[in-house]
Every structure is written in C-alpha cells, then in structure tokens.
Coordinates of N, CA and C in Angstrom, one line a residue:
M1 N -72.7 -119.3 -32.6 CA -73.6 -118.5 -31.6 C -73.2 -117.0 -31.7
A2 N -71.8 -116.8 -31.7 CA -71.3 -115.4 -31.8 C -71.8 -114.7 -33.1
F3 N -71.9 -115.5 -34.2 CA -72.3 -115.0 -35.5 C -73.8 -114.6 -35.4
Q4 N -74.5 -115.5 -34.7 CA -76.0 -115.3 -34.6 C -76.3 -114.0 -33.8
C5 N -75.5 -113.7 -32.7 CA -75.7 -112.6 -31.9 C -75.3 -111.3 -32.7
C6 N -74.2 -111.4 -33.5 CA -73.8 -110.3 -34.4 C -74.9 -110.0 -35.4
S7 N -75.5 -111.1 -35.9 CA -76.6 -110.9 -36.9 C -77.8 -110.1 -36.3
I8 N -78.2 -110.6 -35.1 CA -79.3 -109.9 -34.3 C -79.1 -108.5 -34.0
L9 N -77.8 -108.2 -33.6 CA -77.4 -106.8 -33.1 C -77.4 -106.0 -34.4
G10 N -77.0 -106.6 -35.6 CA -77.0 -105.9 -36.8 C -78.4 -105.4 -37.3
K11 N -79.3 -106.3 -37.1 CA -80.7 -106.1 -37.4 C -81.4 -105.0 -36.6
V12 N -80.9 -105.1 -35.2 CA -81.5 -104.1 -34.3 C -80.9 -102.8 -34.6
S13 N -79.6 -102.7 -34.8 CA -79.0 -101.4 -35.2 C -79.6 -100.8 -36.5
L14 N -79.9 -101.7 -37.4 CA -80.4 -101.2 -38.7 C -81.8 -100.6 -38.5
T15 N -82.7 -101.4 -37.7 CA -84.1 -101.0 -37.4 C -84.0 -99.6 -36.6
L16 N -83.2 -99.5 -35.7 CA -83.1 -98.1 -34.8 C -82.7 -97.1 -35.8
G17 N -81.7 -97.4 -36.6 CA -81.2 -96.3 -37.6 C -82.4 -95.8 -38.6
L18 N -83.1 -96.8 -39.1 CA -84.3 -96.4 -39.9 C -85.3 -95.6 -39.2
V19 N -85.6 -96.0 -37.9 CA -86.6 -95.3 -37.2 C -86.1 -93.9 -36.9
L20 N -84.9 -93.6 -36.5 CA -84.3 -92.3 -36.3 C -84.3 -91.5 -37.6
F21 N -84.0 -92.2 -38.8 CA -83.9 -91.6 -40.1 C -85.4 -91.0 -40.4
Y22 N -86.3 -91.9 -40.1 CA -87.7 -91.6 -40.4 C -88.2 -90.4 -39.6
Y23 N -87.9 -90.4 -38.3 CA -88.3 -89.3 -37.5 C -87.6 -87.9 -37.9
C24 N -86.4 -87.9 -38.3 CA -85.7 -86.7 -38.7 C -86.4 -86.2 -40.0
F25 N -86.8 -87.0 -40.9 CA -87.4 -86.6 -42.1 C -88.9 -86.2 -41.8
S26 N -89.5 -86.9 -40.8 CA -90.9 -86.5 -40.4 C -90.9 -85.1 -39.8
I27 N -90.0 -84.7 -39.0 CA -90.0 -83.4 -38.4 C -89.5 -82.3 -39.4
G28 N -88.5 -82.9 -40.2 CA -87.9 -81.9 -41.2 C -89.0 -81.5 -42.3
I29 N -89.8 -82.4 -42.7 CA -90.8 -82.1 -43.8 C -91.8 -81.1 -43.3
T30 N -92.1 -81.0 -42.0 CA -92.9 -79.9 -41.4 C -92.4 -78.5 -41.7
F31 N -91.0 -78.3 -41.4 CA -90.4 -77.0 -41.6 C -90.3 -76.8 -43.1
Y32 N -90.0 -77.9 -43.9 CA -89.9 -77.7 -45.3 C -91.1 -77.3 -46.0
N33 N -92.3 -77.9 -45.6 CA -93.5 -77.5 -46.1 C -93.8 -76.1 -45.8
K34 N -93.6 -75.6 -44.6 CA -93.8 -74.2 -44.3 C -93.0 -73.2 -45.0
W35 N -91.7 -73.6 -45.4 CA -90.9 -72.8 -46.2 C -91.4 -72.8 -47.7
L36 N -91.8 -74.0 -48.1 CA -92.2 -74.1 -49.5 C -93.5 -73.3 -49.8
L37 N -94.4 -73.3 -48.8 CA -95.8 -72.8 -49.1 C -95.8 -71.3 -48.8
K38 N -94.9 -70.8 -47.8 CA -95.0 -69.4 -47.4 C -93.9 -68.5 -47.9
V39 N -92.7 -69.2 -48.0 CA -91.5 -68.3 -48.3 C -91.1 -68.4 -49.9
W40 N -91.0 -69.5 -50.4 CA -90.8 -69.7 -51.8 C -91.9 -69.4 -52.7
E41 N -91.8 -68.4 -53.6 CA -92.8 -67.9 -54.4 C -92.8 -68.4 -55.8
W42 N -92.1 -69.4 -56.1 CA -91.9 -69.8 -57.5 C -92.3 -71.3 -57.6
R43 N -93.4 -71.8 -57.0 CA -93.7 -73.1 -56.9 C -94.1 -73.7 -58.3
S44 N -94.8 -72.9 -59.1 CA -95.2 -73.3 -60.5 C -94.0 -73.6 -61.3
Y45 N -93.1 -72.7 -61.2 CA -91.8 -72.9 -62.0 C -91.0 -74.0 -61.6
G46 N -91.0 -74.3 -60.3 CA -90.3 -75.5 -59.8 C -90.9 -76.7 -60.4
R47 N -92.2 -76.8 -60.4 CA -92.8 -78.0 -60.9 C -92.6 -78.1 -62.4
L48 N -92.6 -77.1 -63.1 CA -92.4 -77.1 -64.6 C -90.8 -77.6 -64.9
I49 N -89.9 -77.0 -64.1 CA -88.5 -77.4 -64.3 C -88.3 -78.9 -64.0
M50 N -89.0 -79.4 -62.9 CA -88.9 -80.8 -62.5 C -89.4 -81.7 -63.7
S51 N -90.5 -81.3 -64.2 CA -91.1 -82.0 -65.3 C -90.2 -82.2 -66.5
C52 N -89.5 -81.0 -66.9 CA -88.7 -80.9 -68.0 C -87.4 -81.7 -67.7
Y53 N -87.0 -81.7 -66.4 CA -85.7 -82.4 -66.1 C -85.9 -84.0 -66.2
T54 N -87.0 -84.4 -65.7 CA -87.2 -85.8 -65.6 C -87.6 -86.3 -67.0
S55 N -88.3 -85.5 -67.9 CA -88.8 -85.8 -69.2 C -89.8 -86.9 -69.2
H56 N -90.5 -87.1 -68.0 CA -91.6 -88.1 -67.9 C -92.9 -87.4 -68.0
P57 N -93.8 -87.8 -68.9 CA -95.1 -87.3 -69.0 C -96.0 -87.6 -67.8
R58 N -97.0 -86.8 -67.5 CA -97.8 -87.1 -66.4 C -98.6 -88.4 -66.6
V59 N -98.6 -89.3 -65.7 CA -99.3 -90.5 -65.7 C -100.9 -90.3 -65.5
I60 N -101.6 -90.7 -66.5 CA -103.0 -90.7 -66.5 C -103.7 -91.9 -66.6
L61 N -104.4 -92.4 -65.6 CA -105.0 -93.7 -65.6 C -106.4 -93.7 -66.2
P62 N -106.7 -94.8 -66.8 CA -108.2 -95.0 -67.3 C -109.1 -94.9 -66.1
W63 N -110.4 -94.5 -66.4 CA -111.4 -94.4 -65.3 C -111.6 -95.7 -64.6
K64 N -111.5 -96.8 -65.3 CA -111.8 -98.1 -64.8 C -110.8 -98.4 -63.6
D65 N -109.5 -98.3 -64.0 CA -108.4 -98.6 -63.0 C -108.4 -97.6 -61.9
Y66 N -108.8 -96.2 -62.2 CA -108.8 -95.3 -61.1 C -109.9 -95.6 -60.1
L67 N -111.1 -95.9 -60.6 CA -112.1 -96.1 -59.6 C -111.9 -97.5 -58.8
K68 N -111.3 -98.4 -59.5 CA -111.2 -99.8 -58.9 C -110.0 -99.8 -57.9
K69 N -108.9 -99.1 -58.2 CA -107.7 -99.3 -57.6 C -107.2 -98.1 -56.8
V70 N -107.5 -96.9 -57.3 CA -107.0 -95.7 -56.7 C -108.0 -95.2 -55.7
A71 N -109.3 -95.2 -56.1 CA -110.4 -94.6 -55.2 C -110.4 -95.1 -53.9
P72 N -110.4 -96.5 -53.7 CA -110.4 -97.1 -52.3 C -109.2 -96.6 -51.4
T73 N -108.0 -96.5 -52.0 CA -106.9 -96.0 -51.3 C -107.0 -94.5 -50.9
A74 N -107.6 -93.7 -51.8 CA -107.9 -92.3 -51.5 C -109.0 -92.2 -50.4
L75 N -110.0 -93.0 -50.5 CA -111.0 -92.9 -49.5 C -110.5 -93.3 -48.1
A76 N -109.7 -94.3 -48.0 CA -109.2 -94.7 -46.7 C -108.3 -93.6 -46.2
T77 N -107.5 -93.0 -47.1 CA -106.5 -92.0 -46.6 C -107.3 -90.7 -46.1
A78 N -108.4 -90.4 -46.8 CA -109.2 -89.1 -46.4 C -109.9 -89.4 -45.0
L79 N -110.5 -90.5 -44.9 CA -111.2 -90.8 -43.6 C -110.2 -91.0 -42.5
H80 N -109.0 -91.5 -42.7 CA -108.0 -91.7 -41.7 C -107.6 -90.3 -41.2
I81 N -107.3 -89.4 -42.1 CA -107.0 -88.0 -41.7 C -108.1 -87.3 -41.0
G82 N -109.3 -87.4 -41.6 CA -110.5 -86.7 -41.1 C -110.8 -87.1 -39.7
L83 N -111.0 -88.4 -39.5 CA -111.3 -89.1 -38.2 C -110.3 -88.7 -37.1
S84 N -109.0 -88.8 -37.6 CA -107.9 -88.5 -36.5 C -108.0 -87.1 -36.1
N85 N -108.2 -86.1 -36.9 CA -108.4 -84.7 -36.5 C -109.6 -84.5 -35.7
W86 N -110.7 -85.1 -36.1 CA -111.9 -85.0 -35.3 C -111.8 -85.4 -34.0
S87 N -111.1 -86.5 -33.7 CA -111.0 -87.0 -32.3 C -110.3 -86.1 -31.3
F88 N -109.5 -85.1 -31.9 CA -108.8 -84.2 -31.0 C -109.8 -83.3 -30.2
L89 N -111.1 -83.3 -30.7 CA -112.1 -82.5 -30.0 C -112.6 -83.1 -28.7
Y90 N -112.2 -84.4 -28.6 CA -112.8 -85.2 -27.5 C -111.8 -85.8 -26.5
I91 N -110.6 -86.1 -27.0 CA -109.6 -86.7 -26.1 C -108.4 -85.9 -26.1
S92 N -107.5 -86.2 -25.1 CA -106.3 -85.6 -24.9 C -105.2 -86.0 -25.9
V93 N -104.1 -85.3 -26.1 CA -103.1 -85.6 -27.0 C -102.4 -87.0 -26.6
S94 N -102.3 -87.1 -25.3 CA -101.6 -88.3 -24.8 C -102.4 -89.6 -25.2
L95 N -103.7 -89.5 -24.8 CA -104.6 -90.6 -25.2 C -104.6 -90.8 -26.7
Y96 N -104.7 -89.8 -27.5 CA -104.7 -89.8 -29.0 C -103.3 -90.6 -29.4
T97 N -102.2 -90.2 -28.9 CA -100.9 -90.7 -29.3 C -100.9 -92.1 -29.1
M98 N -101.3 -92.6 -27.8 CA -101.2 -94.0 -27.5 C -102.2 -94.8 -28.2
T99 N -103.4 -94.3 -28.5 CA -104.5 -95.1 -29.2 C -104.0 -95.2 -30.7
K100 N -103.4 -94.1 -31.2 CA -103.0 -94.1 -32.6 C -101.8 -95.1 -32.9
S101 N -101.1 -95.4 -31.8 CA -100.0 -96.4 -32.0 C -100.5 -97.8 -32.3
S102 N -101.9 -98.0 -32.1 CA -102.4 -99.3 -32.5 C -102.5 -99.4 -34.0
A103 N -102.2 -98.4 -34.8 CA -102.2 -98.4 -36.2 C -101.2 -99.5 -36.7
V104 N -100.1 -99.7 -36.0 CA -99.2 -100.8 -36.3 C -100.0 -102.1 -36.4
L105 N -100.8 -102.4 -35.4 CA -101.5 -103.7 -35.5 C -102.3 -103.8 -36.6
F106 N -103.1 -102.8 -37.2 CA -103.9 -102.8 -38.3 C -103.0 -103.0 -39.6
I107 N -101.9 -102.2 -39.5 CA -101.0 -102.4 -40.7 C -100.5 -103.8 -40.9
L108 N -100.1 -104.4 -39.7 CA -99.7 -105.8 -39.7 C -100.8 -106.8 -40.1
F109 N -102.0 -106.5 -39.7 CA -103.1 -107.3 -39.9 C -103.5 -107.3 -41.4
F110 N -103.6 -106.1 -42.0 CA -104.0 -106.0 -43.4 C -102.8 -106.5 -44.3
S111 N -101.6 -106.3 -43.9 CA -100.4 -106.8 -44.7 C -100.5 -108.3 -44.8
L112 N -101.0 -109.0 -43.7 CA -101.2 -110.4 -43.7 C -102.4 -110.8 -44.6
V113 N -103.4 -110.0 -44.5 CA -104.6 -110.3 -45.3 C -104.3 -110.2 -46.8
F114 N -103.5 -109.2 -47.2 CA -103.2 -108.9 -48.6 C -101.8 -109.6 -49.0
K115 N -101.4 -110.5 -48.1 CA -100.2 -111.3 -48.3 C -98.9 -110.5 -48.7
L116 N -98.8 -109.3 -48.0 CA -97.6 -108.6 -48.2 C -96.5 -109.1 -47.1
E117 N -97.1 -109.6 -46.0 CA -96.1 -110.2 -45.0 C -96.5 -111.7 -44.8
K118 N -95.6 -112.4 -44.2 CA -95.9 -113.8 -43.8 C -95.9 -113.9 -42.2
M119 N -96.9 -114.7 -41.8 CA -97.0 -114.9 -40.3 C -95.7 -115.4 -39.7
R120 N -95.2 -114.7 -38.7 CA -94.0 -115.1 -38.0 C -94.2 -114.9 -36.5
P121 N -93.5 -115.7 -35.7 CA -93.7 -115.5 -34.2 C -93.3 -114.1 -33.8
A122 N -92.4 -113.5 -34.4 CA -92.0 -112.1 -34.0 C -93.1 -111.1 -34.3
L123 N -93.9 -111.3 -35.3 CA -95.0 -110.4 -35.6 C -96.1 -110.6 -34.5
I124 N -96.4 -111.8 -34.1 CA -97.3 -112.0 -33.0 C -96.9 -111.4 -31.7
L125 N -95.6 -111.5 -31.4 CA -95.1 -110.9 -30.2 C -95.2 -109.4 -30.2
V126 N -95.0 -108.7 -31.4 CA -95.1 -107.3 -31.5 C -96.5 -106.9 -31.3
V127 N -97.4 -107.6 -31.9 CA -98.9 -107.3 -31.8 C -99.4 -107.5 -30.3
L128 N -99.0 -108.5 -29.6 CA -99.4 -108.7 -28.2 C -98.7 -107.5 -27.3
L129 N -97.5 -107.2 -27.6 CA -96.9 -106.1 -26.8 C -97.6 -104.8 -27.0
I130 N -98.0 -104.5 -28.2 CA -98.6 -103.1 -28.6 C -100.0 -103.1 -27.9
S131 N -100.8 -104.3 -28.1 CA -102.1 -104.4 -27.5 C -102.1 -104.2 -26.1
G132 N -101.1 -104.9 -25.4 CA -101.0 -104.8 -23.9 C -100.7 -103.4 -23.4
D133 N -99.8 -102.7 -24.1 CA -99.5 -101.4 -23.8 C -100.7 -100.5 -24.0
L134 N -101.4 -100.7 -25.1 CA -102.6 -99.8 -25.3 C -103.7 -100.0 -24.2
F135 N -103.9 -101.2 -23.8 CA -104.9 -101.6 -22.8 C -104.5 -101.0 -21.4
M136 N -103.2 -101.1 -21.1 CA -102.8 -100.6 -19.8 C -102.8 -99.1 -19.7
F137 N -102.6 -98.4 -20.8 CA -102.6 -96.9 -20.9 C -104.1 -96.5 -20.8
T138 N -105.0 -97.1 -21.5 CA -106.4 -96.5 -21.5 C -107.2 -97.0 -20.3
F139 N -106.7 -98.1 -19.6 CA -107.5 -98.6 -18.5 C -107.7 -97.6 -17.4
K140 N -109.0 -97.3 -17.1 CA -109.4 -96.3 -16.0 C -108.7 -95.0 -16.2
S141 N -108.6 -94.5 -17.5 CA -108.1 -93.2 -17.8 C -109.0 -92.1 -17.4
T142 N -108.5 -91.1 -16.6 CA -109.3 -90.0 -16.1 C -109.9 -89.1 -17.2
Q143 N -109.2 -89.0 -18.4 CA -109.8 -88.2 -19.4 C -110.3 -89.0 -20.6
F144 N -110.8 -90.2 -20.3 CA -111.3 -91.1 -21.3 C -112.6 -90.7 -21.8
D145 N -112.7 -90.6 -23.2 CA -114.0 -90.3 -23.8 C -114.3 -91.4 -24.8
T146 N -115.4 -92.1 -24.7 CA -115.7 -93.2 -25.6 C -115.8 -92.8 -27.0
G147 N -116.5 -91.7 -27.3 CA -116.6 -91.3 -28.7 C -115.3 -91.0 -29.4
G148 N -114.4 -90.2 -28.6 CA -113.2 -89.9 -29.2 C -112.3 -91.0 -29.4
F149 N -112.3 -91.9 -28.4 CA -111.5 -93.2 -28.5 C -111.9 -94.0 -29.7
L150 N -113.2 -94.2 -29.9 CA -113.7 -95.0 -31.1 C -113.3 -94.2 -32.4
L151 N -113.3 -93.0 -32.4 CA -112.9 -92.2 -33.6 C -111.4 -92.5 -34.0
V152 N -110.7 -92.3 -33.0 CA -109.2 -92.6 -33.3 C -108.9 -94.0 -33.5
L153 N -109.7 -94.9 -32.9 CA -109.4 -96.3 -33.2 C -109.8 -96.7 -34.6
V154 N -111.0 -96.2 -35.0 CA -111.4 -96.3 -36.4 C -110.4 -95.8 -37.4
A155 N -109.9 -94.6 -37.0 CA -108.8 -93.9 -37.8 C -107.5 -94.9 -37.9
S156 N -107.2 -95.4 -36.9 CA -106.1 -96.4 -36.9 C -106.3 -97.5 -37.8
G157 N -107.5 -98.1 -37.8 CA -107.9 -99.2 -38.7 C -107.8 -98.8 -40.2
L158 N -108.3 -97.6 -40.4 CA -108.2 -97.1 -41.8 C -106.8 -96.8 -42.2
C159 N -106.0 -96.4 -41.2 CA -104.6 -96.2 -41.5 C -103.9 -97.5 -42.0
G160 N -104.2 -98.7 -41.4 CA -103.7 -99.9 -41.8 C -104.2 -100.2 -43.3
V161 N -105.5 -99.9 -43.6 CA -106.0 -100.1 -44.9 C -105.3 -99.2 -45.8
R162 N -105.0 -98.0 -45.5 CA -104.4 -96.9 -46.3 C -103.0 -97.4 -46.8
W163 N -102.2 -97.7 -45.8 CA -100.8 -97.9 -46.2 C -100.6 -99.2 -46.9
T164 N -101.5 -100.3 -46.5 CA -101.4 -101.5 -47.3 C -101.8 -101.3 -48.7
L165 N -102.9 -100.6 -48.9 CA -103.3 -100.3 -50.4 C -102.4 -99.4 -51.1
T166 N -101.8 -98.5 -50.3 CA -100.8 -97.6 -51.0 C -99.6 -98.5 -51.5
Q167 N -99.2 -99.4 -50.7 CA -98.0 -100.2 -51.1 C -98.3 -101.0 -52.3
L168 N -99.6 -101.7 -52.3 CA -100.0 -102.4 -53.4 C -100.2 -101.5 -54.7
L169 N -100.6 -100.3 -54.4 CA -100.7 -99.4 -55.6 C -99.4 -99.1 -56.3
M170 N -98.4 -98.8 -55.4 CA -97.1 -98.4 -55.9 C -96.3 -99.4 -56.5
Q171 N -96.6 -100.7 -56.0 CA -95.8 -101.9 -56.5 C -96.2 -102.3 -57.8
K172 N -97.4 -102.0 -58.3 CA -97.9 -102.4 -59.6 C -97.3 -101.6 -60.7
A173 N -96.4 -102.3 -61.4 CA -95.6 -101.5 -62.5 C -96.6 -101.1 -63.6
E174 N -97.6 -101.9 -63.9 CA -98.5 -101.6 -65.0 C -99.2 -100.2 -64.8
L175 N -99.4 -99.8 -63.6 CA -100.1 -98.6 -63.3 C -99.2 -97.4 -63.5
G176 N -98.0 -97.5 -63.3 CA -97.0 -96.4 -63.4 C -97.0 -95.4 -62.3
L177 N -97.3 -95.8 -61.2 CA -97.5 -94.9 -60.0 C -96.3 -95.1 -59.0
Q178 N -95.2 -95.6 -59.5 CA -94.1 -95.8 -58.5 C -93.6 -94.5 -57.9
N179 N -93.7 -93.4 -58.7 CA -93.3 -92.1 -58.2 C -94.4 -91.6 -57.2
P180 N -94.0 -91.2 -55.9 CA -94.9 -90.7 -55.0 C -95.7 -89.5 -55.5
I181 N -95.1 -88.6 -56.3 CA -95.8 -87.3 -56.8 C -97.0 -87.8 -57.6
D182 N -96.8 -88.8 -58.6 CA -97.9 -89.3 -59.3 C -98.9 -90.0 -58.5
T183 N -98.6 -90.7 -57.4 CA -99.5 -91.3 -56.6 C -100.4 -90.2 -55.8
M184 N -99.7 -89.2 -55.3 CA -100.5 -88.1 -54.7 C -101.4 -87.4 -55.7
F185 N -100.8 -87.2 -56.9 CA -101.7 -86.5 -58.0 C -103.1 -87.3 -58.2
H186 N -103.1 -88.6 -58.1 CA -104.2 -89.3 -58.3 C -105.1 -89.5 -57.1
L187 N -104.5 -89.4 -56.0 CA -105.3 -89.6 -54.7 C -106.0 -88.4 -54.3
Q188 N -105.4 -87.2 -54.6 CA -106.0 -85.9 -54.0 C -107.4 -85.7 -54.4
P189 N -107.9 -85.7 -55.6 CA -109.2 -85.5 -56.0 C -110.3 -86.2 -55.2
V190 N -110.1 -87.6 -55.1 CA -111.1 -88.4 -54.2 C -110.9 -88.1 -52.8
M191 N -109.7 -87.8 -52.3 CA -109.6 -87.4 -50.9 C -110.4 -86.2 -50.5
F192 N -110.3 -85.2 -51.5 CA -111.0 -83.9 -51.3 C -112.6 -84.1 -51.3
L193 N -113.0 -84.9 -52.2 CA -114.5 -85.2 -52.3 C -115.0 -86.0 -51.1
S194 N -114.0 -86.9 -50.6 CA -114.4 -87.7 -49.3 C -114.5 -86.8 -48.2
L195 N -113.5 -85.9 -48.1 CA -113.4 -85.0 -46.8 C -114.4 -83.9 -46.7
F196 N -114.9 -83.5 -47.9 CA -115.7 -82.3 -48.0 C -117.0 -82.4 -47.3
P197 N -117.8 -83.5 -47.4 CA -119.0 -83.7 -46.7 C -118.8 -83.6 -45.2
L198 N -117.7 -84.3 -44.8 CA -117.4 -84.3 -43.3 C -117.0 -83.0 -42.8
F199 N -116.3 -82.2 -43.7 CA -115.9 -80.8 -43.2 C -117.2 -79.9 -43.0
I200 N -118.1 -80.0 -44.1 CA -119.4 -79.3 -44.0 C -120.2 -79.6 -42.8
G201 N -120.3 -80.9 -42.6 CA -121.2 -81.3 -41.4 C -120.6 -80.9 -40.0
I202 N -119.3 -81.0 -39.9 CA -118.7 -80.5 -38.6 C -118.7 -79.1 -38.5
E203 N -118.3 -78.4 -39.5 CA -118.2 -76.9 -39.3 C -119.5 -76.3 -39.2
V204 N -120.6 -76.8 -40.0 CA -122.0 -76.2 -39.8 C -122.4 -76.3 -38.5
S205 N -122.3 -77.6 -37.9 CA -122.9 -77.9 -36.6 C -122.2 -77.0 -35.5
Y206 N -120.8 -76.8 -35.6 CA -120.2 -76.0 -34.6 C -120.4 -74.5 -34.8
K207 N -120.8 -74.1 -36.0 CA -121.2 -72.7 -36.3 C -122.5 -72.5 -35.6
D208 N -123.5 -73.5 -35.9 CA -124.8 -73.3 -35.2 C -124.7 -73.2 -33.7
K209 N -123.8 -74.1 -33.2 CA -123.6 -74.1 -31.7 C -123.1 -72.8 -31.2
G210 N -122.2 -72.2 -32.0 CA -121.5 -70.9 -31.6 C -122.6 -69.8 -31.7
I211 N -123.5 -69.8 -32.7 CA -124.5 -68.8 -32.9 C -125.5 -68.9 -31.7
L212 N -125.9 -70.2 -31.4 CA -126.9 -70.4 -30.2 C -126.2 -69.9 -29.0
H213 N -125.0 -70.2 -28.7 CA -124.3 -69.8 -27.5 C -124.2 -68.3 -27.4
H214 N -124.0 -67.6 -28.6 CA -123.9 -66.1 -28.6 C -125.3 -65.5 -28.2
H215 N -126.4 -66.1 -28.8 CA -127.7 -65.6 -28.5 C -128.1 -65.8 -27.0
E216 N -127.7 -66.9 -26.5 CA -128.0 -67.2 -25.1 C -127.3 -66.2 -24.2
S217 N -126.0 -66.0 -24.5 CA -125.3 -65.0 -23.7 C -125.8 -63.6 -23.8
K218 N -126.2 -63.3 -25.0 CA -126.8 -62.0 -25.2 C -128.1 -61.8 -24.4
N219 N -128.9 -62.9 -24.3 CA -130.2 -62.8 -23.6 C -130.0 -62.7 -22.2
R220 N -128.9 -63.5 -21.7 CA -128.6 -63.4 -20.2 C -128.1 -62.0 -19.9
G221 N -127.4 -61.3 -20.7 CA -127.0 -60.0 -20.5 C -128.1 -59.0 -20.4
K222 N -129.1 -59.2 -21.2 CA -130.3 -58.3 -21.2 C -131.1 -58.5 -20.0
N223 N -131.3 -59.8 -19.5 CA -132.0 -60.0 -18.4 C -131.4 -59.4 -17.2
K224 N -130.1 -59.3 -17.1 CA -129.4 -58.7 -16.0 C -129.7 -57.2 -15.9

C-alpha cells in the first residue's frame, strides 16, 4: 500500500514538474523570438553554421508523401491558428482561455481514434472534469457570443487534429521529419497558402467597414 502511494505521488510530482517545465519554456520562447527577430542580425549565418555543424542535408519529401501526409497537418495547424485569432474579435480573453482548454478533449479523442492512446478510466475522468468545467464557466456568461464561441471551439477541435497528426508525422522514421526544424520547414508553405485567403477576406471586409464608417462620420459632420 505504501509503495503504491509512493508510486502515485511520484507520477503526480513528475506531471507537475513537466507542466511547470512547459510553461517556463512557453513564456521564455516569447522573449527569445523577440530577441532573435529584432536584436540579433545574423540569422542567416546562424542557420548556415547549424547546417554545417549537424552535417545533415535538408530533408525533401516527394510530392506524393507531402500532399498525403504533410498537407493535412499543415492545413489543420493553419486553421487552428487563424480561427483562434479570429475569435478574439467576438469574445473576451477569459472565455477564450476556458473554451480553448477543451482542446485537451479533442487531443484525447483523436489520439484514441488514431490509436496513440488506449482507453483508460483516468482518461474518461479527465474528459468529464474538463467538460463540466467548460460548461459551468460558459453557462449564462454575460459576455457570451455564439459566433466567437463556435470559432474557438472549432479551433480547439482542429488543435486536436493538429497535434495528433504532428505526432504521427514525426514518429514515422521513413519520412525523416523527427527534427522539429524539418517539420516546420515542410509545414510552413501549406500553412501560408491556407491562411492567406482567410487573411484577405477578413482584412478586406474590415477595411470596407472602416471606409464606410469614415464616410458616414464625414457626412454627419457636413450636415451639422
């Protein structure tokens, strides 16, 4: 009994340590990216030195493998990012954060669908707790917007697809994408092509609204 309790405490401590480790890196990478993109002016040389140091040639996939295995992951990633940011126009940050926490449900669901995880009672308990928490938070919310809520909920679903497909992509040794840099290199083109129409549609619509609002304000000023 004592050994079992120690084993459970060990697993809990390990989980908490990994979560803390993740948050430290998640916050740290924000400042690192700012320094890398704005302060450090030798980015191309750094990439060249890294390529020479590792002595690994750039992984280039055939078009068949690229369209079949990489493109779905990139599409899910792009839509996840785009819809998440779009939802900020309609809902508060608190509602966004709580709704986005449902991404764990979708990650668990798709990991079961793609057989990355096995069904366990602990997983069911986690899903029920997160679902109940999300329901209680959004129930009769004063700043609830259906459109924004659906956007972030769809984004959470795509988040589950994204991370499940990414894991499958990086675990296939024959593709040679175990290195995160190589994975990002192959994902970025499709992500750009997927997000660009969404960007054009949103930006043009808001630009037209801004111009219309400007003319209406100008006409009201003349009438006065």
